[in-house]
Coordinates of C-alpha atoms in Angstrom, one line a residue:
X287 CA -1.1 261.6 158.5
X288 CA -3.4 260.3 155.9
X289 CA -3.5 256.7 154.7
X290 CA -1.1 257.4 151.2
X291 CA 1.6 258.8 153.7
X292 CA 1.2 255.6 155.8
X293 CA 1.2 253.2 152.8
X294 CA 4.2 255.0 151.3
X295 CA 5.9 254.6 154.4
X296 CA 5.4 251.4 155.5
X297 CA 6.8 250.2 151.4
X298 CA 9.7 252.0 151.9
X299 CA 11.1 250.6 155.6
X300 CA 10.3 246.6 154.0
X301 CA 12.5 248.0 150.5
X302 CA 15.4 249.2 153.0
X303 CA 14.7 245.7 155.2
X304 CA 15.2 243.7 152.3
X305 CA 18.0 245.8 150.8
X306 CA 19.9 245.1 154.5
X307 CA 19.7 241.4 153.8
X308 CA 21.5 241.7 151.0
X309 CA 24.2 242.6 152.8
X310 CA 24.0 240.1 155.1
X311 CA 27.0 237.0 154.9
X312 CA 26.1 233.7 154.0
X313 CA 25.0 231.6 156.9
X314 CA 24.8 227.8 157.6
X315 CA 22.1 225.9 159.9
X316 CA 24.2 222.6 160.6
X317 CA 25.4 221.0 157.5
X318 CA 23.2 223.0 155.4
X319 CA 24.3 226.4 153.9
X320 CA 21.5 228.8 153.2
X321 CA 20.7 230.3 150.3
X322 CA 21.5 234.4 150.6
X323 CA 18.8 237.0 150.0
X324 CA 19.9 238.8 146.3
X325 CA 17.5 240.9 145.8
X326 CA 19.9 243.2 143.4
X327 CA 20.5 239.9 141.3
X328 CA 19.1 240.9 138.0
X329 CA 21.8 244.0 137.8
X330 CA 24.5 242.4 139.4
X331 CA 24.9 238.5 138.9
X332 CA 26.9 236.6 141.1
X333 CA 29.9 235.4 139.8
X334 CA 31.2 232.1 139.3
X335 CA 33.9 230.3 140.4
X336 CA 34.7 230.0 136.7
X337 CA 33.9 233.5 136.2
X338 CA 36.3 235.1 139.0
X339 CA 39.0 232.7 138.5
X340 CA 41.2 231.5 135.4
X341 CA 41.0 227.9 135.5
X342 CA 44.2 225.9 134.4
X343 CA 44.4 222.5 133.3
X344 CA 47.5 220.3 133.8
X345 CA 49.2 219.5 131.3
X346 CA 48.6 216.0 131.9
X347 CA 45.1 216.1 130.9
X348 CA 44.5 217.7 127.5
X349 CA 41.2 218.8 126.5
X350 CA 40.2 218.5 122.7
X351 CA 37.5 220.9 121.7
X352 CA 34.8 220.1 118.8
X353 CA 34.6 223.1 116.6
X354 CA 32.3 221.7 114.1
X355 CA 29.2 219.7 113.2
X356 CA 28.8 217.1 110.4
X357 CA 26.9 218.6 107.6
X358 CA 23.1 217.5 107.2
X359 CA 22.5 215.2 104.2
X360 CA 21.2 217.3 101.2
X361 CA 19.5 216.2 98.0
X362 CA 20.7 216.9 95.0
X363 CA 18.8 217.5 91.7
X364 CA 20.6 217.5 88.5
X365 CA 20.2 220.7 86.1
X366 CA 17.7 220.2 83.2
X367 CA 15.4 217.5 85.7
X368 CA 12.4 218.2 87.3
X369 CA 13.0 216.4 90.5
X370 CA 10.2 215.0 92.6
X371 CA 9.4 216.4 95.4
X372 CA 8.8 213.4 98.7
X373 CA 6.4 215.0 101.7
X374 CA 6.8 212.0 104.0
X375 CA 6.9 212.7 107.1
X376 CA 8.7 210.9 110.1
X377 CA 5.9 208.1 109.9
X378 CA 6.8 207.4 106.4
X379 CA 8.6 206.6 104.2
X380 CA 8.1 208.4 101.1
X381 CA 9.6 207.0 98.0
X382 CA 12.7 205.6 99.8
X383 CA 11.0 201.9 99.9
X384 CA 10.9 202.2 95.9
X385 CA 14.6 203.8 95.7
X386 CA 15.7 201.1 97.8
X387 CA 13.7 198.1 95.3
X388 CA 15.3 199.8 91.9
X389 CA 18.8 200.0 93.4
X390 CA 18.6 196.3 94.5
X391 CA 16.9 195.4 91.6
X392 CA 19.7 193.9 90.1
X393 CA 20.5 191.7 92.9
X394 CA 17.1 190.8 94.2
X395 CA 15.1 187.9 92.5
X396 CA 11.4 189.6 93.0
X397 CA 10.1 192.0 90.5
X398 CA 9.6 195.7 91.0
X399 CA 6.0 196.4 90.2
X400 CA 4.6 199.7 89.6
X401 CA 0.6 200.8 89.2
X402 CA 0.1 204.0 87.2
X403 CA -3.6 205.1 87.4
X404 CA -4.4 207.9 84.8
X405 CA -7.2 209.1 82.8
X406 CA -6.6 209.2 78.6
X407 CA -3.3 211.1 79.0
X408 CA -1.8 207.6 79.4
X409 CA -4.3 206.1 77.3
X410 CA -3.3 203.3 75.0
X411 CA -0.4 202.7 77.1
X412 CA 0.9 206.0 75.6
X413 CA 3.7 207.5 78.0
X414 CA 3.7 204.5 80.3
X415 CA 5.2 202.2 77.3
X416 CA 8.1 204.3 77.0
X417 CA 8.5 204.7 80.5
X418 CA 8.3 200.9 81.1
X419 CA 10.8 200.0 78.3
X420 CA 13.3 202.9 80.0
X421 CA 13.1 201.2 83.1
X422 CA 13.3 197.4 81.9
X423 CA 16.4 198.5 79.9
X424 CA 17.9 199.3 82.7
X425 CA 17.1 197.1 85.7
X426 CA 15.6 194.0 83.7
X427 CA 12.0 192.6 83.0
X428 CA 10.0 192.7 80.4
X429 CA 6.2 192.3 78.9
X430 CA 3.6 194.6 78.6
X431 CA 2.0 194.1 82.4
X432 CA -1.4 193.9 82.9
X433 CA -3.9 193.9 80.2
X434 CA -7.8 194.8 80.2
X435 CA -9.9 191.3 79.3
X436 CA -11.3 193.7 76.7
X437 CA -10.7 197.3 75.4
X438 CA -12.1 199.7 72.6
X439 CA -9.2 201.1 72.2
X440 CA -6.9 197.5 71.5
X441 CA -5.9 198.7 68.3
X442 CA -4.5 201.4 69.0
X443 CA -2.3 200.8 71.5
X444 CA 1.5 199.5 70.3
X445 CA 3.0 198.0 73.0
X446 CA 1.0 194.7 72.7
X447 CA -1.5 193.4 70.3
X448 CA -4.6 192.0 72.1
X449 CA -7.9 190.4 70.9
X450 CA -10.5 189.8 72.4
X451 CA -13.9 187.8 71.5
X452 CA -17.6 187.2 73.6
X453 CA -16.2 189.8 76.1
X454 CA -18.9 192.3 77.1
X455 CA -17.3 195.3 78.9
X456 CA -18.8 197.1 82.2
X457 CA -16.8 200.1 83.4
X458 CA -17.7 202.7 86.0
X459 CA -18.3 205.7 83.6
X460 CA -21.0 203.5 82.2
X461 CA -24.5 204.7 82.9
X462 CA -25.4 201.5 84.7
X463 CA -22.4 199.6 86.5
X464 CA -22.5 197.3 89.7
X465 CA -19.5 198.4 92.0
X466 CA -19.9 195.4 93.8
X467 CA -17.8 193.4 91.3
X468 CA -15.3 196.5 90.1
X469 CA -11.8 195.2 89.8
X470 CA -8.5 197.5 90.5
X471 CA -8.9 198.8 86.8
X472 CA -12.3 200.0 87.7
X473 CA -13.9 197.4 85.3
X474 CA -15.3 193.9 85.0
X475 CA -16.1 191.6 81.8
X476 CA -18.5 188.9 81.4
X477 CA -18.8 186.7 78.8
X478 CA -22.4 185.4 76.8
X479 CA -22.9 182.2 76.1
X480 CA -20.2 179.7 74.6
X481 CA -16.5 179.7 75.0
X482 CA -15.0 183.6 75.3
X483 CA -11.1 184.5 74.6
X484 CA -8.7 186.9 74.7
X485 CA -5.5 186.5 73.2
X486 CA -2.1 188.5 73.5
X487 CA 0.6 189.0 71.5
X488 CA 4.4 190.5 71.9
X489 CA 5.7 193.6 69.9
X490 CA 8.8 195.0 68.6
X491 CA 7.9 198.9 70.7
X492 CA 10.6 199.4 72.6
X493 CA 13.2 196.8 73.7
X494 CA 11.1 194.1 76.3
X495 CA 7.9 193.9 75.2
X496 CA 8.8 191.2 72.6
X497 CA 8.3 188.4 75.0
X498 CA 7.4 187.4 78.3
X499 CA 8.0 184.9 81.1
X500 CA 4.9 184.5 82.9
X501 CA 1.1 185.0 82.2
X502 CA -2.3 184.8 84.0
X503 CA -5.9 185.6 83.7
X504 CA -7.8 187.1 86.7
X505 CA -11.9 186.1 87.3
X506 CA -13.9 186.0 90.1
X507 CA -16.3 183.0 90.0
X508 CA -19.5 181.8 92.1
X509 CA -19.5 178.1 90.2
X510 CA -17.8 176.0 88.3
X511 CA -15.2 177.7 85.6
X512 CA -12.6 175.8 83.2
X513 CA -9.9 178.1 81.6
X514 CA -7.3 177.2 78.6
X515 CA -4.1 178.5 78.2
X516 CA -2.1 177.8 74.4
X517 CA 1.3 179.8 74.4
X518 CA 3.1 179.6 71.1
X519 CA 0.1 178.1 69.2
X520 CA 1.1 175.1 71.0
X521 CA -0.9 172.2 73.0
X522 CA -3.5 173.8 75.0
X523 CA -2.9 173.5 78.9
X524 CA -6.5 173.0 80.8
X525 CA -7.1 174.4 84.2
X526 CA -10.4 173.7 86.3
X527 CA -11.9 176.1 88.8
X528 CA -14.9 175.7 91.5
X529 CA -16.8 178.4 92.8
X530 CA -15.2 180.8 95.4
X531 CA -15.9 184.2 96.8
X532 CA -12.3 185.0 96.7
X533 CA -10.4 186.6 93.1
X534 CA -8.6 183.9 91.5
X535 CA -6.1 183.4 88.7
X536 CA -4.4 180.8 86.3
X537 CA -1.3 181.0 85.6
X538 CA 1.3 179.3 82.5
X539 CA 5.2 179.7 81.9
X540 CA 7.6 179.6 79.6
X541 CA 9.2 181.8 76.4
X542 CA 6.0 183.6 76.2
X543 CA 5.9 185.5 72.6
X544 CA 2.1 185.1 72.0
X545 CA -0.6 183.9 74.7
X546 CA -4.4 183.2 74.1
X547 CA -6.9 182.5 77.3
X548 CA -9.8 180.7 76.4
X549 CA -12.8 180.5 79.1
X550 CA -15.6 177.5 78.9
X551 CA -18.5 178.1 81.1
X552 CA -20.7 174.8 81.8
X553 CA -23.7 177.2 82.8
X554 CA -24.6 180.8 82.6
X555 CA -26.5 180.4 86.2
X556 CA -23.5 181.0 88.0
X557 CA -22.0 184.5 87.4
X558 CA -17.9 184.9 86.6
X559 CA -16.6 188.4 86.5
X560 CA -13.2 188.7 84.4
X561 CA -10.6 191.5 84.9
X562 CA -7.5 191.6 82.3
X563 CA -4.3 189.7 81.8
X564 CA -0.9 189.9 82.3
X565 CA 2.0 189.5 80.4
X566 CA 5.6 189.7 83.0
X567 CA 9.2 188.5 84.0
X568 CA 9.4 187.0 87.3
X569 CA 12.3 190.0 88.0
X570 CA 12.9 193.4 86.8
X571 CA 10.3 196.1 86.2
X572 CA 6.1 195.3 85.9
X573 CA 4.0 198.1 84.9
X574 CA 0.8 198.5 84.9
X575 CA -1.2 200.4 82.9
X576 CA -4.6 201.8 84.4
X577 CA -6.1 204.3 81.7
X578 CA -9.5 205.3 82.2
X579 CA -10.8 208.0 79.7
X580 CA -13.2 210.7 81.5
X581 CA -11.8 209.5 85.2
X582 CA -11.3 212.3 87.0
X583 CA -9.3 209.5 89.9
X584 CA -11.6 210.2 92.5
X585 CA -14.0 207.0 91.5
X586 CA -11.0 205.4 92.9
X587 CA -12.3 205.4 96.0
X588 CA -15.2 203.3 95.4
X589 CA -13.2 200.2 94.2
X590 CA -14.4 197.7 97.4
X591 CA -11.8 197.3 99.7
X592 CA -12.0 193.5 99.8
X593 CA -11.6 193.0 95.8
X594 CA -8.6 195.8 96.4
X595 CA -7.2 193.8 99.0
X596 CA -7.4 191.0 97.0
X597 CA -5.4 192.0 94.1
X598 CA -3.0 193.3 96.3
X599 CA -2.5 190.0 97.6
X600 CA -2.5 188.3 94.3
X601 CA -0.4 191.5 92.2
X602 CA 1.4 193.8 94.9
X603 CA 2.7 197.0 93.9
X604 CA 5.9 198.7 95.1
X605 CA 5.1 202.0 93.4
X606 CA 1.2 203.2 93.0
X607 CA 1.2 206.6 90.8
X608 CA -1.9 208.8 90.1
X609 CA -1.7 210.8 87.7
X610 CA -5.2 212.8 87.2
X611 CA -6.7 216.0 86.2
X612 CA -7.7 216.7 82.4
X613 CA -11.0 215.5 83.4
X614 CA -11.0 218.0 86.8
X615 CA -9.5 221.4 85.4
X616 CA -11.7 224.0 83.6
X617 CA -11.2 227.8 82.3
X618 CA -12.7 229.4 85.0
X619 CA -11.2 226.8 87.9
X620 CA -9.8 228.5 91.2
X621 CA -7.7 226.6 93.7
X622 CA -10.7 227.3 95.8
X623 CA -13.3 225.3 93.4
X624 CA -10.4 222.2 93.9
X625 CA -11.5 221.9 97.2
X626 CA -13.7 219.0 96.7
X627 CA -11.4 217.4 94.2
X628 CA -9.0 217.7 96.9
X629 CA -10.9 216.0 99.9
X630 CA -12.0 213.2 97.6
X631 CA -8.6 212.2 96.2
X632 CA -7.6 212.1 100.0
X633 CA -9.4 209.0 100.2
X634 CA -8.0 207.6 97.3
X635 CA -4.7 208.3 99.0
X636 CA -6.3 206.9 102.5
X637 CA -7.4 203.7 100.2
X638 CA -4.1 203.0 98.6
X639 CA -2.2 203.6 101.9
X640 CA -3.8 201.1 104.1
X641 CA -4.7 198.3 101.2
X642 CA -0.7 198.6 100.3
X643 CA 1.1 199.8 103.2
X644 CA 4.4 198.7 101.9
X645 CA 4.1 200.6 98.7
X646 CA 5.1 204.7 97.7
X647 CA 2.5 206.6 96.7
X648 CA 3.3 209.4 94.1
X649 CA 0.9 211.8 92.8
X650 CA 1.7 213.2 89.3
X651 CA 0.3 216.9 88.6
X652 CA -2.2 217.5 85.5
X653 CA -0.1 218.0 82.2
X654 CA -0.4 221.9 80.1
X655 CA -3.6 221.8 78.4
X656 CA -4.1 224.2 76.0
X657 CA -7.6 226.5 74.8
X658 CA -8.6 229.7 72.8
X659 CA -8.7 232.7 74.8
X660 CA -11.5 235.5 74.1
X661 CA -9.0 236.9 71.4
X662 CA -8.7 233.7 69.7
X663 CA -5.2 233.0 70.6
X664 CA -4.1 229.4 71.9
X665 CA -2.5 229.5 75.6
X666 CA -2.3 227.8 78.4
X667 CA -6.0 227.1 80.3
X668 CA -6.6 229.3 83.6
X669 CA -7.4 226.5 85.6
X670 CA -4.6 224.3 84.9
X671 CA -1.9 226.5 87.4
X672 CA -4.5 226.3 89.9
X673 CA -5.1 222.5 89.7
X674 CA -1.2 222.0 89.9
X675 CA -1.1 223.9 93.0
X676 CA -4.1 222.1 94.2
X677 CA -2.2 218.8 93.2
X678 CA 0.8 220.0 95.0
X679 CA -1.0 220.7 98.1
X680 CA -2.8 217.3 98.5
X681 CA 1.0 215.7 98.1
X682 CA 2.3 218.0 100.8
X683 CA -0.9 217.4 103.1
X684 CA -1.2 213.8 102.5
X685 CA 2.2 213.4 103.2
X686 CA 2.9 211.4 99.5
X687 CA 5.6 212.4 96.6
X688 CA 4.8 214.7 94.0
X689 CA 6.1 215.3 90.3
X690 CA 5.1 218.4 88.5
X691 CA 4.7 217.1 85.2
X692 CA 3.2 220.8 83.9
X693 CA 6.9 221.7 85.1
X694 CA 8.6 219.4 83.5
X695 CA 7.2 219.2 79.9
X696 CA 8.0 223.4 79.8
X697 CA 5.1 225.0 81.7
X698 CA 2.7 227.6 80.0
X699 CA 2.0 226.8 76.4
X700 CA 4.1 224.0 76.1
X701 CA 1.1 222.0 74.6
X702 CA 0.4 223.7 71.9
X703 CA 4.5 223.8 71.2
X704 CA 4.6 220.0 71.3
X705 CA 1.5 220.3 68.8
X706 CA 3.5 221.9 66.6
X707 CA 6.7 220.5 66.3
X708 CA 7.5 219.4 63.2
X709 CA 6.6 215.9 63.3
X710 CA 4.3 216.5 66.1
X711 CA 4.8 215.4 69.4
X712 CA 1.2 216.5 70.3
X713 CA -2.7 216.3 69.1
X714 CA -4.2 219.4 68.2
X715 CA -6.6 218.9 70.7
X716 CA -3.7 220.7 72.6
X717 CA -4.7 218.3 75.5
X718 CA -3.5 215.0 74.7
X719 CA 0.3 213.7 73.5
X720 CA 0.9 210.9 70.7
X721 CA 3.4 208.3 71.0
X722 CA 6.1 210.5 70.0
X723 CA 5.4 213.1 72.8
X724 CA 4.9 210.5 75.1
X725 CA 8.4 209.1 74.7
X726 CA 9.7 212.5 75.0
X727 CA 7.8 212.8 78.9
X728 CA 8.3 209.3 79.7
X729 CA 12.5 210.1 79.3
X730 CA 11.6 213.2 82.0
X731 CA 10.1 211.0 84.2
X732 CA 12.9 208.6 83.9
X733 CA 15.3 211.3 84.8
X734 CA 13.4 212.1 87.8
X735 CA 13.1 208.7 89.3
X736 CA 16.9 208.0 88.2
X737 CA 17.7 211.5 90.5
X738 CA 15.7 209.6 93.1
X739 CA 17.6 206.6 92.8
X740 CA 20.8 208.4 93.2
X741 CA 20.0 210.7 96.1
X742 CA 18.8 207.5 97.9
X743 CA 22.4 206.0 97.2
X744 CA 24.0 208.9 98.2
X745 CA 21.8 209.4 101.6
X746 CA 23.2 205.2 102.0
X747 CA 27.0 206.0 102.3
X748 CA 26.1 209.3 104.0
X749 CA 24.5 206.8 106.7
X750 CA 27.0 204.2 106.6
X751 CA 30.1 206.7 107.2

């Protein structure tokens, strides 16, 4: 007998040994039964006692059975709105912090303050007026919000009329700027020699921006500074500063319809940076206009965290919103050739985050801009649908909100239809709006944020019952 034979053998007398203990009865050593050898128990389970035997309840004891679940709590986005789009996860909370400040805005005595960064889109407070003066008409405030020291583009902008004299302007598309003193609108002012002063004045644009409540002036200063305030064209109020390292502000009150800040520096030894101005309400809706033409947002990052932290101390914002991308996208973009864009706005996001943990972050996508094809016709630029999926993307991997404006305003070629409308809503640049078409956008955005608002509400009593 060869060694196979043998082998076969010997496997099948331990099969039949083992198929014998199955047969086996069940067996106890002392108090403890042991467990029987099934080695069949993958084609014939053992039954249950539940399984061989119909179990009756008494009657005594009734047994109700749930047959359903309540239904998960689902959003709902109203037909004709672009809704945004929250991709907090379980670490935060998305735009709920805001929803909750606007719903209890009417009951609260703090203002709602929001920071819209943007490039020249929003330029001249264009969009962001209209937007304000929608939100103010509905849960209260009112004033322009903050205010460059100085701007080229003063006299074009309608929501406030501002003046300003001996300001010199340093911004971070200059050539030659010091970041050390960059402020949170990516600026600084200095003044020559003499008095400087900016003044500010209420308009009839909208509904709110006719007057204001409060107003200050924010400077950084290593030596000795002396600031006047005349509200009304009434008697000047004086305020004396010394030297800190730390931002600082003067403040005045009242029925604020016109304002004018007036600096006197005792020597030009001892450098004072200046930043912009404010016109508020101590409750309802602040916001802020941050326009920077040719910003692309992610210079953003380079603001130094102290002066950031600073102004967050002294100005905190309950809704920061960056709204980018004329300046990135280009014809022959590719999601791809984003990537950079991408990895740098993620430390504006990181920035924003930790310098003002308790505010909503929501990042607005590039608007439809408009070019000439090789056949001379006027559509919608390549690189624009990749930018918004870029945009998109950063939202969803950062975590943060998202709004897709180039949704919202109509998608491909809705530009150059705003361009020509008849008056025009549009430039014909086919890259920029006018006040018109920024009224028109501003009421989409409204419509969003009011969908928020509502779905938070809903999600409230959902909770609560």
């Amino acid at each position: 007998m060869n060694y196979y034979e043998r082998t076969l053998i010997l496997t099948l007398l331990v099969i039949a040994c083992l198929l014998g203990l199955h047969f086996l009865p069940s067996m106890a050593v002392g108090e403890v039964e042991l467990r029987r050898v099934n080695l069949l128990s993958d084609l014939f389970p053992e039954r249950t006692a539940v399984e061989s035997e119909e179990t009756v309840l008494p009657e005594s004891d009734p047994v109700t059975v749930q047959t359903e679940e309540r239904a998960a709590f689902v959003t709902e986005c109203p037909e004709g709105v672009t809704c945004i789009e929250d991709y907090a996860d379980s670490l935060a909370e998305g735009m709920e912090p805001f929803y909750r400040k606007l719903a209890e805005a009417g009951s609260v005595g703090t203002p709602v303050r929001i920071a819209y960064f943007g490039d020249s889109f929003i330029e001249g407070d264009i969009f962001t007026a209209d937007l304000r003066d929608l939100l103010q008409s509905r849960f209260g405030g009112c004033g322009v919000g903050f205010v460059d020291i100085a701007s080229v583009t003063s006299g074009f902008r309608q929501s406030v009329r501002a003046t300003s004299r001996n300001f010199h302007i340093h911004s971070i598309t200059d050539s030659i700027f010091n970041r050390t003193y960059m402020g949170v609108n990516e600026r600084y002012f200095t003044t020559g020699a003499g008095s400087a002063s900016v003044t500010l004045s209420g308009t009839r644009y909208g509904n709110c921006t006719g007057r204001a409540s409060r107003s200050s002036v924010y400077f950084l200063t290593t030596g000795p500074l002396q600031v006047s305030a005349r509200v009304n064209d009434d008697d000047r109020r004086v305020y004396s500063f010394s030297g800190k390292t730390v931002l600082q502000h003067a403040t005045v009150e009242g029925d604020i319809r016109k304002v004018a800040w007036t600096v006197e520096r005792d020597s030009l030894m001892s450098p004072a940076y200046f930043y912009g101005t404010t016109m508020d309400c101590d409750t309802g809706i602040i916001l802020d206009n941050f326009s920077l033409r040719g910003s692309s947002g992610q210079t953003l990052a380079s603001i130094p965290r102290g002066h950031l932290e600073e102004f967050a101390r002294l100005r905190p914002y309950d809704l920061i919103v960056l709204h980018f991308g004329l300046n990135v996208a280009h014809a022959k973009s590719a999601a791809l050739r984003y990537k950079g864009y991408v990895m740098q706005m993620q430390k504006v996001i990181r920035l924003f985050r930790e310098v003002y943990p308790q505010a909503s972050l929501l990042i607005v996508s590039v608007s439809d801009r408009d070019a000439r094809n090789e056949k001379g016709e006027i559509t919608t630029m390549n690189g624009i649908r990749s930018l918004v999926t870029a945009q998109q993307n950063l939202a969803r991997e950062s975590g943060t909100a998202f709004w897709n404006l180039f949704q919202a305003m109509g998608g491909e070629g809705s530009m150059k239809e705003l361009a020509e409308k008849q008056p025009p809503m549009a430039n014909k640049d086919y890259t920029h709006l006018n006040f018109r078409g920024g009224r028109f956008l501003a009421q989409k955005f409204y419509d969003a944020l009011m969908a928020g608002v509502a779905n938070y509400e809903r999600k409230m009593n959902y909770e609560k019952n």
